Amino acid sequence: MDADAIRSAFLTLMESTGHEQIQRSSLIPSDPTTLFTGSGMQALLPLLLGEPDPRGTRLTDSQPCLRSQDIGEVGDNRHTTFFEMLGNWSLGDYFKQHQIQTFFLFLTDVVGLDPLRLYVTCFIGDRANDLPRDDESAAIWKEVFASKGIDAGIAEIGSAAVGDRRGIADGERIFFYDSDENWWSRGGNLSSTPVGDPCGPDSEVFYDFGPEHHDASYGLPHPASDGGRFLEIGNQVFMQYQREENGAFSPLEKKNVDFGGGLERIAAAALGVPDVYRGSLLAPLIRIVEDLSRTSYANNPGPMRIVVDHVRGAYFLAVDGVRPGNKAQGYVMRRLIRRAITTAKTIGLRGQFFAPLVAQLGTIYADAYPETATRGDAVLDSLLREERAFHRTLDSGLRTLRQFEGRTLTGNDIFTLSDTFGFPQEITVEESSRLGIAVSEGWETDYQRRLMDQKERSRGSSNLGASTTPS
Ligand code: ATP
Ligand code: MG
């Protein structure tokens, strides 16, 4: 099954079990305190906190998400800034039994994943806060694995660090981790769960690509390790507690389920390939970049991933009405576009290349997100306009850089090029080496010092501004 088929099979399965398919939210949330929609549940939070909803108690969707906080991870085989999250919610309706059974059935019988490659995690409990181990979820997992003839062994891990030292033993399939791994609250971790909020344990599902994909520098392999063997494909949050004034956790009367699964990751598992960029939503973009740069993905996975991820992220931001700018969402969009272009240069993609990628994105998403087509012209126009403008910036920076031929470029020069001409420092260094311009050793120290000075000055001037502002 490719990603399109997985998305529609999921929504069909959910509808057949009484879920109302809801409209996806914009990437720009209505809550102005957050820049982007980063999960399916974000827009549904009021309902999960108890507000009634006319659409019923069972909801589902596939939600486009943007996590700018993951930008540093892009380049690995599993993180993208933009991705789709398959979601289903029970608002005081079904709980663990139905959720775990249905998700397992979806992965094995619908998508066709080998159940022997599925590993799951549950909450180990927290004695200090009087929270029991989530034996209920573990027992349901045991039962569903048994239905496929699998005797799922249970392992008590605790922290991920213990897991790194311990690894996994034969037959183990259900892993208990502490609240850092398997607890959900709006505050992030268990101790920062806000008073009055619903919260609870979660149970995650991992796909095992095989021991040959593990990077031993992470310690021994286990599901919560980032070592590469296991990929988290879905997370089921069971909201069953509420935090009291005195800090204690009391059982919630109306329990909720919040499920989120990464579409691109489930598609990678369906292919049996530990790389979300090989899936049907991203591979066509990679092929275009391969053709245009005349280099292969196998030789340049990192930069090619950054290029296609960032163009796709900027594309969906444009679809949702964002335009490149110097603030908020527009700034992130501009950063994605510029980083795509500067990264493309490192693999020999020098000219403009957005047009064919944007056309391909239109084809990929036409059915699932018809708004990509109806807003297509404006989207294309805004992306190409920004691409052209940044190319002009780069061209003039390059002309300035050429004036340094025969001289040695210092950290000060590199700073001036970036500060005055908008020529990014990594490009300066790369282009210098291409043009045979020497760069002074230790340039980074000078560059950083200038950067700090500048920050210092702008802080000083803004303080001054505050103190002289008439009240
Ligand atoms: P990870 O630890 O791998 O970064 P996460 O714990 O941040 O994942 P959740 O917040 O639980 O993930 O999101 C639910 C699901 O969304 C995950 O199980 C995963 O399948 C998917 N997902 C999360 N972040 C990304 C990303 N940056 N790119 C692609 N898929 C993602
Ligand atoms: Mg998680």
Coordinates of C-alpha atoms and ligand atoms in Angstrom, one line a residue:
M1 CA 0.0 0.0 0.0
D2 CA 1.3 3.5 -0.8
A3 CA 0.7 6.5 1.3
D4 CA -2.5 7.6 -0.5
A5 CA -4.0 4.1 -0.1
I6 CA -2.9 4.0 3.6
R7 CA -4.6 7.4 4.3
S8 CA -7.8 6.5 2.7
A9 CA -7.9 3.0 4.2
F10 CA -7.4 4.5 7.6
L11 CA -10.2 7.0 7.2
T12 CA -12.5 4.3 5.7
L13 CA -11.8 2.0 8.7
M14 CA -12.5 4.8 11.1
E15 CA -15.7 5.8 9.4
S16 CA -16.9 2.2 9.4
T17 CA -16.4 2.1 13.2
G18 CA -18.6 5.2 13.7
H19 CA -16.0 8.0 13.4
E20 CA -17.0 11.3 11.8
Q21 CA -14.3 12.5 9.4
I22 CA -13.6 16.1 10.3
Q23 CA -12.1 18.9 8.2
R24 CA -8.4 19.2 8.6
S25 CA -7.2 22.3 10.4
S26 CA -5.0 25.0 8.8
L27 CA -1.2 24.8 9.5
I28 CA -1.7 28.1 11.2
P29 CA -3.7 27.5 14.4
S30 CA -6.4 29.8 15.6
D31 CA -4.6 30.0 18.9
P32 CA -2.1 32.9 18.3
T33 CA 0.3 31.7 21.0
T34 CA 1.5 28.8 18.8
L35 CA 3.0 29.3 15.3
F36 CA 2.0 26.0 13.7
T37 CA -0.3 23.0 14.0
G38 CA 2.0 20.2 15.0
S39 CA -0.4 17.4 15.7
G40 CA -4.0 16.4 15.0
M41 CA -5.1 16.9 18.6
Q42 CA -4.0 20.5 18.8
A43 CA -7.2 21.9 17.3
L44 CA -9.3 19.4 19.3
L45 CA -7.8 20.3 22.7
P46 CA -11.0 22.1 23.9
L47 CA -13.0 18.9 23.2
L48 CA -10.4 16.8 25.0
L49 CA -10.7 19.2 27.9
G50 CA -14.4 18.6 28.1
E51 CA -16.2 21.0 25.7
P52 CA -19.1 19.1 24.0
D53 CA -19.0 18.8 20.2
P54 CA -21.9 18.4 17.8
R55 CA -19.9 16.1 15.6
G56 CA -20.1 13.3 18.1
T57 CA -17.8 11.4 20.3
R58 CA -15.8 9.6 17.6
L59 CA -13.7 11.8 15.3
T60 CA -11.0 11.1 12.7
D61 CA -8.9 13.0 10.1
S62 CA -5.5 13.2 8.4
Q63 CA -3.9 16.4 9.6
P64 CA -1.1 18.2 7.9
C65 CA 1.4 19.2 10.6
L66 CA 4.5 21.4 10.7
R67 CA 7.1 21.1 13.4
S68 CA 9.7 23.8 12.9
Q69 CA 11.3 22.4 16.1
D70 CA 12.3 19.3 14.1
I71 CA 14.2 21.3 11.5
G72 CA 17.5 20.2 13.0
E73 CA 16.5 16.6 12.6
V74 CA 15.7 16.9 8.9
G75 CA 18.2 15.0 7.0
D76 CA 17.8 11.8 9.0
N77 CA 15.6 9.0 7.7
R78 CA 12.5 9.7 9.8
H79 CA 11.9 13.4 10.5
T80 CA 10.4 16.0 8.2
T81 CA 9.2 19.5 9.2
F82 CA 5.9 18.9 7.3
F83 CA 4.1 15.5 7.7
E84 CA 0.7 14.1 7.9
M85 CA -0.7 12.7 11.1
L86 CA -3.5 10.1 10.9
G87 CA -5.7 10.7 13.9
N88 CA -8.7 9.3 15.7
W89 CA -10.3 10.4 18.9
S90 CA -12.7 9.0 21.5
L91 CA -14.3 11.7 23.5
G92 CA -15.6 9.8 26.5
D93 CA -16.5 7.0 24.2
Y94 CA -14.4 3.8 23.7
F95 CA -11.1 3.3 25.6
K96 CA -8.0 1.1 25.5
Q97 CA -9.5 -2.2 24.3
H98 CA -11.1 -0.8 21.2
Q99 CA -8.2 1.6 20.4
I100 CA -5.4 -1.0 20.7
Q101 CA -7.4 -3.7 18.9
T102 CA -8.4 -1.4 16.0
F103 CA -4.9 0.1 15.5
F104 CA -3.4 -3.3 15.5
L105 CA -5.9 -4.6 13.0
F106 CA -5.3 -1.6 10.8
L107 CA -1.5 -2.1 10.8
T108 CA -1.6 -5.9 10.3
D109 CA -4.8 -6.8 8.4
V110 CA -5.3 -3.5 6.4
V111 CA -1.8 -2.2 5.7
G112 CA -0.3 -5.7 5.9
L113 CA 2.6 -5.2 8.2
D114 CA 4.1 -8.3 9.7
P115 CA 3.0 -8.4 13.3
L116 CA 6.4 -9.9 14.2
R117 CA 8.0 -6.5 13.3
L118 CA 5.7 -4.6 15.7
Y119 CA 7.0 -3.6 19.2
V120 CA 5.0 -1.6 21.7
T121 CA 5.6 0.4 24.8
C122 CA 3.4 1.1 27.9
F123 CA 3.7 3.3 31.0
I124 CA 5.6 1.7 33.9
G125 CA 3.9 3.7 36.6
D126 CA 5.2 6.3 39.0
R127 CA 5.3 5.4 42.7
A128 CA 6.0 8.9 43.9
N129 CA 2.8 10.1 42.3
D130 CA 0.8 6.9 43.2
L131 CA 0.3 6.2 39.5
P132 CA 0.0 2.4 38.7
R133 CA 1.7 0.6 35.9
D134 CA -0.5 0.5 32.7
D135 CA -1.1 -3.3 33.0
E136 CA -4.4 -2.8 31.3
S137 CA -2.8 -1.8 28.0
A138 CA -0.1 -4.4 28.3
A139 CA -2.8 -7.1 28.7
I140 CA -4.7 -6.0 25.6
W141 CA -1.4 -6.0 23.6
K142 CA -0.7 -9.5 24.8
E143 CA -4.2 -10.6 23.7
V144 CA -3.9 -9.0 20.2
F145 CA -0.5 -10.5 19.6
A146 CA -1.8 -13.8 20.7
S147 CA -4.6 -13.6 18.1
K148 CA -1.7 -13.8 15.5
G149 CA -0.1 -16.7 17.3
I150 CA 2.6 -14.5 18.9
D151 CA 3.6 -14.9 22.5
A152 CA 4.5 -11.3 23.4
G153 CA 7.0 -11.1 26.2
I154 CA 7.0 -8.2 28.6
A155 CA 10.1 -6.2 29.6
E156 CA 10.4 -3.7 32.4
I157 CA 12.8 -1.0 31.2
G158 CA 12.2 2.2 33.0
S159 CA 14.3 5.0 31.5
A160 CA 15.6 5.1 27.9
A161 CA 19.1 5.2 29.4
V162 CA 18.5 1.8 31.1
G163 CA 17.2 0.5 27.7
D164 CA 20.5 1.6 26.1
R165 CA 22.5 -0.5 28.5
R166 CA 20.1 -3.4 28.6
G167 CA 18.8 -3.9 25.1
I168 CA 16.1 -6.4 24.4
A169 CA 15.9 -10.2 24.9
D170 CA 14.4 -12.8 22.6
G171 CA 10.6 -12.8 22.7
E172 CA 10.2 -9.4 24.3
R173 CA 7.6 -7.3 22.5
I174 CA 5.9 -5.1 25.2
F175 CA 8.2 -2.7 26.9
F176 CA 7.4 -0.6 30.0
Y177 CA 9.1 2.8 30.1
D178 CA 8.9 5.7 32.6
S179 CA 7.0 8.9 32.3
D180 CA 9.6 10.5 30.1
E181 CA 8.6 8.1 27.3
N182 CA 5.1 7.1 28.1
W183 CA 3.2 9.9 29.7
W184 CA 1.2 12.6 28.1
S185 CA 0.2 16.0 29.5
R186 CA 0.0 19.5 28.1
G187 CA 2.9 20.5 30.3
G188 CA 5.2 18.0 28.5
N189 CA 6.3 15.7 31.4
L190 CA 4.6 14.2 34.4
S191 CA 5.7 16.7 37.0
S192 CA 4.7 19.7 34.9
T193 CA 1.2 18.4 34.2
P194 CA -1.0 21.5 34.8
V195 CA -3.6 21.5 37.6
G196 CA -7.1 20.7 36.3
D197 CA -5.8 19.1 33.1
P198 CA -6.6 15.7 31.8
C199 CA -3.5 13.5 31.3
G200 CA -2.5 9.9 31.3
P201 CA -0.2 7.1 30.0
D202 CA 0.4 6.5 26.3
S203 CA 1.2 3.4 24.4
E204 CA 3.4 3.7 21.3
V205 CA 4.0 1.4 18.4
F206 CA 7.3 0.8 16.7
Y207 CA 8.3 -0.9 13.5
D208 CA 11.4 -3.0 13.6
F209 CA 13.5 -2.7 10.4
G210 CA 16.0 -5.2 11.6
P211 CA 19.2 -5.3 13.7
E212 CA 21.3 -4.3 10.7
H213 CA 19.8 -0.8 10.9
H214 CA 21.0 -0.1 14.4
D215 CA 23.8 2.4 15.1
A216 CA 25.8 1.0 18.0
S217 CA 26.9 4.4 19.1
Y218 CA 23.5 4.7 20.7
G219 CA 24.1 1.7 23.0
L220 CA 22.0 -1.5 22.6
P221 CA 18.9 -1.4 20.5
H222 CA 15.4 -1.1 22.1
P223 CA 12.2 0.6 20.9
A224 CA 12.7 4.0 22.5
S225 CA 16.3 4.3 21.2
D226 CA 17.1 6.7 18.4
G227 CA 19.6 4.1 17.0
G228 CA 17.7 3.6 13.8
R229 CA 16.4 0.0 14.1
F230 CA 13.0 0.9 15.5
L231 CA 10.7 3.6 14.1
E232 CA 7.8 5.1 16.1
I233 CA 4.8 4.9 13.8
G234 CA 2.0 5.8 16.2
N235 CA 1.1 7.0 19.6
Q236 CA -2.1 6.3 21.5
V237 CA -2.7 8.6 24.4
F238 CA -5.1 7.5 27.1
M239 CA -6.4 10.4 29.1
Q240 CA -7.6 8.9 32.3
Y241 CA -6.4 11.1 35.1
Q242 CA -6.9 14.7 36.1
R243 CA -4.4 16.7 38.2
E244 CA -5.7 18.0 41.4
E245 CA -4.9 21.3 43.3
N246 CA -2.7 19.3 45.7
G247 CA -0.7 17.9 42.8
A248 CA -2.2 14.4 43.1
F249 CA -3.7 12.5 40.1
S250 CA -7.3 11.4 40.4
P251 CA -9.3 9.2 37.9
L252 CA -11.1 11.1 35.2
E253 CA -14.8 10.3 34.8
K254 CA -14.9 10.9 31.1
K255 CA -11.9 9.3 29.5
N256 CA -10.5 10.2 26.1
V257 CA -8.3 8.6 23.5
D258 CA -6.0 10.6 21.3
F259 CA -4.3 8.6 18.6
G260 CA -1.7 10.1 16.2
G261 CA 0.3 8.1 13.6
G262 CA 2.8 9.4 11.1
L263 CA 1.5 8.7 7.6
E264 CA 4.9 8.9 5.9
R265 CA 6.3 6.6 8.6
I266 CA 3.6 4.0 8.3
A267 CA 4.2 4.1 4.5
A268 CA 7.9 3.5 5.0
A269 CA 7.1 0.5 7.2
A270 CA 4.7 -0.8 4.5
L271 CA 7.6 -0.7 2.1
G272 CA 9.9 -2.3 4.6
V273 CA 12.4 0.5 3.9
P274 CA 13.7 2.6 6.9
D275 CA 13.4 5.9 5.0
V276 CA 10.3 8.1 4.8
Y277 CA 11.7 9.7 1.6
R278 CA 11.3 6.4 -0.3
G279 CA 7.6 6.5 0.2
S280 CA 5.1 7.6 -2.5
L281 CA 4.7 11.2 -1.1
L282 CA 8.4 12.1 -1.2
A283 CA 10.2 9.7 -3.6
P284 CA 8.9 11.6 -6.8
L285 CA 10.4 14.8 -5.4
I286 CA 13.7 13.1 -4.7
R287 CA 13.8 11.8 -8.3
I288 CA 13.3 15.3 -9.6
V289 CA 16.2 16.6 -7.5
E290 CA 18.4 13.6 -8.7
D291 CA 17.6 14.5 -12.3
L292 CA 18.3 18.2 -11.9
S293 CA 21.5 17.8 -9.9
R294 CA 22.7 14.8 -11.9
T295 CA 23.7 13.2 -8.6
S296 CA 22.2 10.2 -6.9
Y297 CA 20.2 10.1 -3.7
A298 CA 22.3 7.2 -2.5
N299 CA 25.3 9.5 -2.5
N300 CA 23.6 12.6 -1.1
P301 CA 20.8 11.5 1.2
G302 CA 21.1 14.3 3.8
P303 CA 21.1 17.4 1.5
M304 CA 18.4 15.9 -0.8
R305 CA 16.2 15.2 2.1
I306 CA 16.6 18.8 3.3
V307 CA 15.8 20.2 -0.1
V308 CA 12.6 18.2 -0.7
D309 CA 11.4 18.5 2.9
H310 CA 11.8 22.3 3.0
V311 CA 10.2 22.8 -0.4
R312 CA 7.2 20.7 0.6
G313 CA 6.9 22.5 4.0
A314 CA 7.1 25.9 2.3
Y315 CA 4.5 24.7 -0.3
F316 CA 2.0 23.7 2.3
L317 CA 2.5 26.9 4.2
A318 CA 1.7 28.8 1.0
V319 CA -1.4 26.6 0.5
D320 CA -2.5 27.7 3.9
G321 CA -2.0 31.3 3.1
V322 CA 1.4 32.1 4.6
R323 CA 3.8 34.3 2.5
P324 CA 7.5 34.7 3.1
G325 CA 8.4 37.5 5.5
N326 CA 10.4 38.6 8.5
K327 CA 8.1 37.6 11.3
A328 CA 6.4 34.6 12.7
Q329 CA 5.2 32.0 10.2
G330 CA 6.5 34.0 7.2
Y331 CA 10.0 34.0 8.7
V332 CA 9.9 30.2 9.1
M333 CA 8.7 29.9 5.5
R334 CA 11.5 32.1 4.3
R335 CA 14.0 30.1 6.3
L336 CA 12.8 26.9 4.7
I337 CA 13.0 28.3 1.2
R338 CA 16.5 29.8 1.7
R339 CA 17.8 26.7 3.4
A340 CA 16.4 24.6 0.5
I341 CA 18.3 26.8 -2.0
T342 CA 21.6 27.0 -0.1
T343 CA 21.5 23.2 0.5
A344 CA 20.7 22.5 -3.1
K345 CA 23.9 24.4 -4.1
T346 CA 25.9 21.9 -2.1
I347 CA 24.8 19.1 -4.4
G348 CA 25.3 21.1 -7.6
L349 CA 21.7 22.2 -8.0
R350 CA 22.6 25.9 -8.8
G351 CA 19.8 27.3 -10.9
Q352 CA 16.1 27.7 -10.0
F353 CA 14.4 24.4 -9.3
F354 CA 11.2 25.1 -7.4
A355 CA 8.9 25.0 -10.4
P356 CA 9.1 21.3 -11.3
L357 CA 8.9 20.4 -7.6
V358 CA 5.8 22.5 -7.0
A359 CA 4.2 21.0 -10.1
Q360 CA 4.9 17.5 -8.7
L361 CA 3.5 18.5 -5.3
G362 CA 0.3 19.6 -7.1
T363 CA 0.0 16.1 -8.6
I364 CA 0.9 14.3 -5.4
Y365 CA -1.7 16.1 -3.2
A366 CA -4.5 16.9 -5.8
D367 CA -6.9 14.2 -4.5
A368 CA -6.2 14.3 -0.8
Y369 CA -6.1 18.1 -0.5
P370 CA -8.0 19.7 -3.4
E371 CA -7.2 23.2 -2.0
T372 CA -3.6 22.6 -3.3
A373 CA -5.1 22.8 -6.8
T374 CA -7.6 25.7 -6.2
R375 CA -4.9 27.8 -4.6
G376 CA -2.2 26.5 -7.0
D377 CA -1.5 29.7 -9.0
A378 CA -1.0 31.9 -5.9
V379 CA 1.1 29.2 -4.3
L380 CA 3.4 28.9 -7.3
D381 CA 3.7 32.6 -7.7
S382 CA 4.7 33.2 -4.1
L383 CA 7.3 30.4 -4.0
L384 CA 8.9 31.4 -7.3
R385 CA 9.0 35.0 -6.4
E386 CA 10.9 34.3 -3.2
E387 CA 13.1 31.8 -5.0
R388 CA 14.1 34.5 -7.6
A389 CA 14.7 37.1 -4.9
F390 CA 17.0 34.9 -3.0
H391 CA 18.9 33.9 -6.1
R392 CA 19.4 37.6 -6.8
T393 CA 20.8 38.1 -3.2
L394 CA 23.1 35.1 -3.8
D395 CA 24.3 36.5 -7.1
S396 CA 25.2 39.8 -5.8
G397 CA 26.9 38.2 -2.8
L398 CA 28.9 36.1 -5.2
R399 CA 30.0 39.2 -7.1
T400 CA 31.2 40.7 -3.9
L401 CA 32.9 37.5 -2.9
R402 CA 34.8 37.4 -6.2
Q403 CA 36.5 40.7 -5.2
F404 CA 38.4 38.7 -2.6
E405 CA 40.2 36.6 -5.2
G406 CA 43.9 36.6 -4.3
R407 CA 43.2 37.6 -0.7
T408 CA 42.4 35.7 2.4
L409 CA 38.9 35.9 3.7
T410 CA 38.6 36.6 7.4
G411 CA 35.8 36.0 9.9
N412 CA 35.1 39.7 9.8
D413 CA 34.7 39.6 6.0
I414 CA 32.4 36.6 6.2
F415 CA 30.3 38.4 8.8
T416 CA 30.0 41.5 6.7
L417 CA 29.0 39.5 3.6
S418 CA 26.2 37.9 5.6
D419 CA 25.2 41.0 7.5
T420 CA 25.3 43.5 4.6
F421 CA 24.6 41.3 1.6
G422 CA 22.5 38.5 3.2
F423 CA 25.0 36.0 1.9
P424 CA 24.8 33.0 4.4
Q425 CA 28.1 32.1 6.0
E426 CA 28.0 28.4 4.9
I427 CA 27.6 29.5 1.3
T428 CA 30.5 31.9 1.6
V429 CA 32.7 29.2 2.8
E430 CA 31.6 26.7 0.2
E431 CA 31.8 29.2 -2.7
S432 CA 35.2 30.4 -1.5
S433 CA 36.6 27.0 -1.8
R434 CA 35.0 26.6 -5.2
L435 CA 36.6 29.9 -6.4
G436 CA 40.0 29.1 -4.8
I437 CA 39.7 31.9 -2.2
A438 CA 41.5 31.2 1.0
V439 CA 39.7 31.4 4.3
S440 CA 41.6 32.3 7.4
E441 CA 42.0 29.6 9.9
G442 CA 39.9 30.2 13.0
W443 CA 37.5 32.5 11.0
E444 CA 34.7 31.2 13.1
T445 CA 36.0 32.8 16.3
D446 CA 36.0 36.3 14.7
Y447 CA 32.7 35.6 13.0
Q448 CA 31.1 34.6 16.3
R449 CA 32.6 37.6 18.1
R450 CA 31.0 40.0 15.5
L451 CA 27.7 38.2 15.8
M452 CA 27.8 38.5 19.6
D453 CA 28.7 42.2 19.4
Q454 CA 25.8 42.8 17.1
K455 CA 23.4 40.9 19.4
E456 CA 24.7 42.9 22.3
R457 CA 24.2 46.2 20.5
S458 CA 20.7 45.4 19.4
R459 CA 19.8 44.4 23.0
G460 CA 21.4 47.7 24.2
S461 CA 19.5 49.7 21.7
S462 CA 16.2 48.0 22.5
N463 CA 16.7 48.7 26.2
L464 CA 17.5 52.3 25.4
G465 CA 14.3 52.4 23.3
A466 CA 12.3 51.1 26.2
S467 CA 13.7 53.6 28.7
T468 CA 13.2 56.6 26.4
T469 CA 9.7 55.7 25.3
P470 CA 7.3 58.2 26.7
S471 CA 4.8 56.6 29.0
Ligands
ATP1 P1 9.9 11.1 17.5 O1 10.2 10.8 18.9 O2 10.2 10.1 16.5 O3 10.4 12.5 17.1 P2 7.4 12.1 18.6 O4 7.4 11.5 19.9 O5 7.8 13.5 18.5 O6 8.2 11.3 17.5 P3 4.5 12.3 18.5 O7 4.5 13.7 19.0 O8 4.0 11.2 19.4 O9 5.9 11.9 17.9 O10 3.6 12.3 17.2 C1 2.8 11.2 16.8 C2 3.4 10.5 15.5 O11 3.7 11.4 14.5 C3 4.7 9.8 15.8 O12 4.4 8.5 16.2 C4 5.3 9.7 14.4 O13 4.8 8.6 13.6 C5 4.8 11.0 13.7 N1 5.9 12.0 13.7 C6 6.2 12.8 14.8 N2 7.2 13.7 14.4 C7 7.4 13.5 13.1 C8 8.3 14.1 12.1 N3 9.0 15.1 12.4 N4 8.2 13.6 10.9 C9 7.5 12.6 10.5 N5 6.6 12.0 11.4 C10 6.6 12.4 12.6
MG2 MG 6.2 10.0 21.0

